[in-house]
Amino acid sequence: MKSLLILGAPLALAACAEAPDLVTPEILAPAANSQSQIRHVHGPALLNSYTVRPVKGPEDWRKLNNQQSPAKEDS
């Protein structure tokens, strides 16, 4: 019996709530409106800092790490 009271009270209170206003179609689907203007947003250039590193034969891995690191440490 207590479980019905616990489950029924929120249901009874929710029945008294006011329904929200509906959203207009212009807000939901602006692309469907022929008068709306769509701006093209360009994201960041992902390959600006790309460094070409050609494939080579096996070398000392520490030397390769030092050559390719941003700090350019010499060992």
C-alpha atoms as a PDB file:
ATOM      1  CA  MET A   1       0.000   0.000   0.000  1.00  0.00           C
ATOM      2  CA  LYS A   2       2.830   2.383   0.805  1.00  0.00           C
ATOM      3  CA  SER A   3       4.391   1.773  -2.609  1.00  0.00           C
ATOM      4  CA  LEU A   4       1.156   2.827  -4.320  1.00  0.00           C
ATOM      5  CA  LEU A   5       1.118   6.008  -2.266  1.00  0.00           C
ATOM      6  CA  ILE A   6       4.775   6.721  -3.043  1.00  0.00           C
ATOM      7  CA  LEU A   7       4.249   6.097  -6.765  1.00  0.00           C
ATOM      8  CA  GLY A   8       0.826   7.735  -6.971  1.00  0.00           C
ATOM      9  CA  ALA A   9       1.666  11.053  -5.293  1.00  0.00           C
ATOM     10  CA  PRO A  10       4.111  12.269  -8.013  1.00  0.00           C
ATOM     11  CA  LEU A  11       1.680  11.105 -10.694  1.00  0.00           C
ATOM     12  CA  ALA A  12      -1.183  13.051  -9.118  1.00  0.00           C
ATOM     13  CA  LEU A  13       0.977  16.162  -8.758  1.00  0.00           C
ATOM     14  CA  ALA A  14       2.190  15.863 -12.359  1.00  0.00           C
ATOM     15  CA  ALA A  15      -1.409  15.808 -13.581  1.00  0.00           C
ATOM     16  CA  CYS A  16      -1.879  19.297 -12.140  1.00  0.00           C
ATOM     17  CA  ALA A  17       1.133  20.733 -13.974  1.00  0.00           C
ATOM     18  CA  GLU A  18       0.721  23.120 -16.904  1.00  0.00           C
ATOM     19  CA  ALA A  19       1.829  21.927 -20.336  1.00  0.00           C
ATOM     20  CA  PRO A  20       4.762  23.861 -21.853  1.00  0.00           C
ATOM     21  CA  ASP A  21       4.293  26.065 -24.921  1.00  0.00           C
ATOM     22  CA  LEU A  22       5.026  24.477 -28.277  1.00  0.00           C
ATOM     23  CA  VAL A  23       8.102  25.540 -30.212  1.00  0.00           C
ATOM     24  CA  THR A  24       7.566  27.224 -33.582  1.00  0.00           C
ATOM     25  CA  PRO A  25       8.634  25.381 -36.759  1.00  0.00           C
ATOM     26  CA  GLU A  26      11.081  28.191 -37.622  1.00  0.00           C
ATOM     27  CA  ILE A  27      13.092  27.417 -34.518  1.00  0.00           C
ATOM     28  CA  LEU A  28      12.953  23.646 -34.992  1.00  0.00           C
ATOM     29  CA  ALA A  29      13.896  23.544 -38.676  1.00  0.00           C
ATOM     30  CA  PRO A  30      15.387  26.807 -39.980  1.00  0.00           C
ATOM     31  CA  ALA A  31      16.731  25.036 -43.079  1.00  0.00           C
ATOM     32  CA  ALA A  32      13.178  24.273 -44.192  1.00  0.00           C
ATOM     33  CA  ASN A  33      12.424  28.003 -44.320  1.00  0.00           C
ATOM     34  CA  SER A  34      13.395  29.411 -47.711  1.00  0.00           C
ATOM     35  CA  GLN A  35      13.863  32.912 -46.283  1.00  0.00           C
ATOM     36  CA  SER A  36      16.368  31.953 -43.597  1.00  0.00           C
ATOM     37  CA  GLN A  37      20.054  32.407 -44.336  1.00  0.00           C
ATOM     38  CA  ILE A  38      22.498  29.691 -43.419  1.00  0.00           C
ATOM     39  CA  ARG A  39      26.045  30.712 -42.581  1.00  0.00           C
ATOM     40  CA  HIS A  40      28.869  28.326 -43.343  1.00  0.00           C
ATOM     41  CA  VAL A  41      31.068  27.956 -40.298  1.00  0.00           C
ATOM     42  CA  HIS A  42      34.616  26.863 -41.009  1.00  0.00           C
ATOM     43  CA  GLY A  43      36.320  24.837 -38.322  1.00  0.00           C
ATOM     44  CA  PRO A  44      39.963  25.157 -37.371  1.00  0.00           C
ATOM     45  CA  ALA A  45      42.536  24.090 -39.940  1.00  0.00           C
ATOM     46  CA  LEU A  46      43.565  20.677 -38.665  1.00  0.00           C
ATOM     47  CA  LEU A  47      46.653  20.227 -40.809  1.00  0.00           C
ATOM     48  CA  ASN A  48      48.361  23.598 -40.276  1.00  0.00           C
ATOM     49  CA  SER A  49      51.063  22.223 -38.010  1.00  0.00           C
ATOM     50  CA  TYR A  50      51.527  18.985 -39.967  1.00  0.00           C
ATOM     51  CA  THR A  51      55.156  17.907 -40.338  1.00  0.00           C
ATOM     52  CA  VAL A  52      56.129  15.524 -43.121  1.00  0.00           C
ATOM     53  CA  ARG A  53      58.162  12.613 -41.772  1.00  0.00           C
ATOM     54  CA  PRO A  54      59.111  10.240 -44.571  1.00  0.00           C
ATOM     55  CA  VAL A  55      59.478   6.530 -43.924  1.00  0.00           C
ATOM     56  CA  LYS A  56      63.108   5.470 -43.471  1.00  0.00           C
ATOM     57  CA  GLY A  57      65.009   2.415 -42.445  1.00  0.00           C
ATOM     58  CA  PRO A  58      65.571   1.498 -38.805  1.00  0.00           C
ATOM     59  CA  GLU A  59      67.630   3.990 -36.796  1.00  0.00           C
ATOM     60  CA  ASP A  60      68.390   4.655 -33.152  1.00  0.00           C
ATOM     61  CA  TRP A  61      65.005   5.384 -31.540  1.00  0.00           C
ATOM     62  CA  ARG A  62      66.378   7.937 -29.075  1.00  0.00           C
ATOM     63  CA  LYS A  63      67.953   9.917 -31.889  1.00  0.00           C
ATOM     64  CA  LEU A  64      64.662   9.872 -33.807  1.00  0.00           C
ATOM     65  CA  ASN A  65      62.693  10.950 -30.724  1.00  0.00           C
ATOM     66  CA  ASN A  66      65.059  13.839 -30.109  1.00  0.00           C
ATOM     67  CA  GLN A  67      64.878  14.960 -33.750  1.00  0.00           C
ATOM     68  CA  GLN A  68      61.070  14.885 -33.794  1.00  0.00           C
ATOM     69  CA  SER A  69      60.440  16.421 -30.370  1.00  0.00           C
ATOM     70  CA  PRO A  70      59.328  20.058 -30.158  1.00  0.00           C
ATOM     71  CA  ALA A  71      62.216  20.753 -27.732  1.00  0.00           C
ATOM     72  CA  LYS A  72      64.854  19.476 -30.235  1.00  0.00           C
ATOM     73  CA  GLU A  73      67.094  18.096 -27.487  1.00  0.00           C
ATOM     74  CA  ASP A  74      70.538  16.906 -28.531  1.00  0.00           C
ATOM     75  CA  SER A  75      71.965  13.745 -26.961  1.00  0.00           C
END
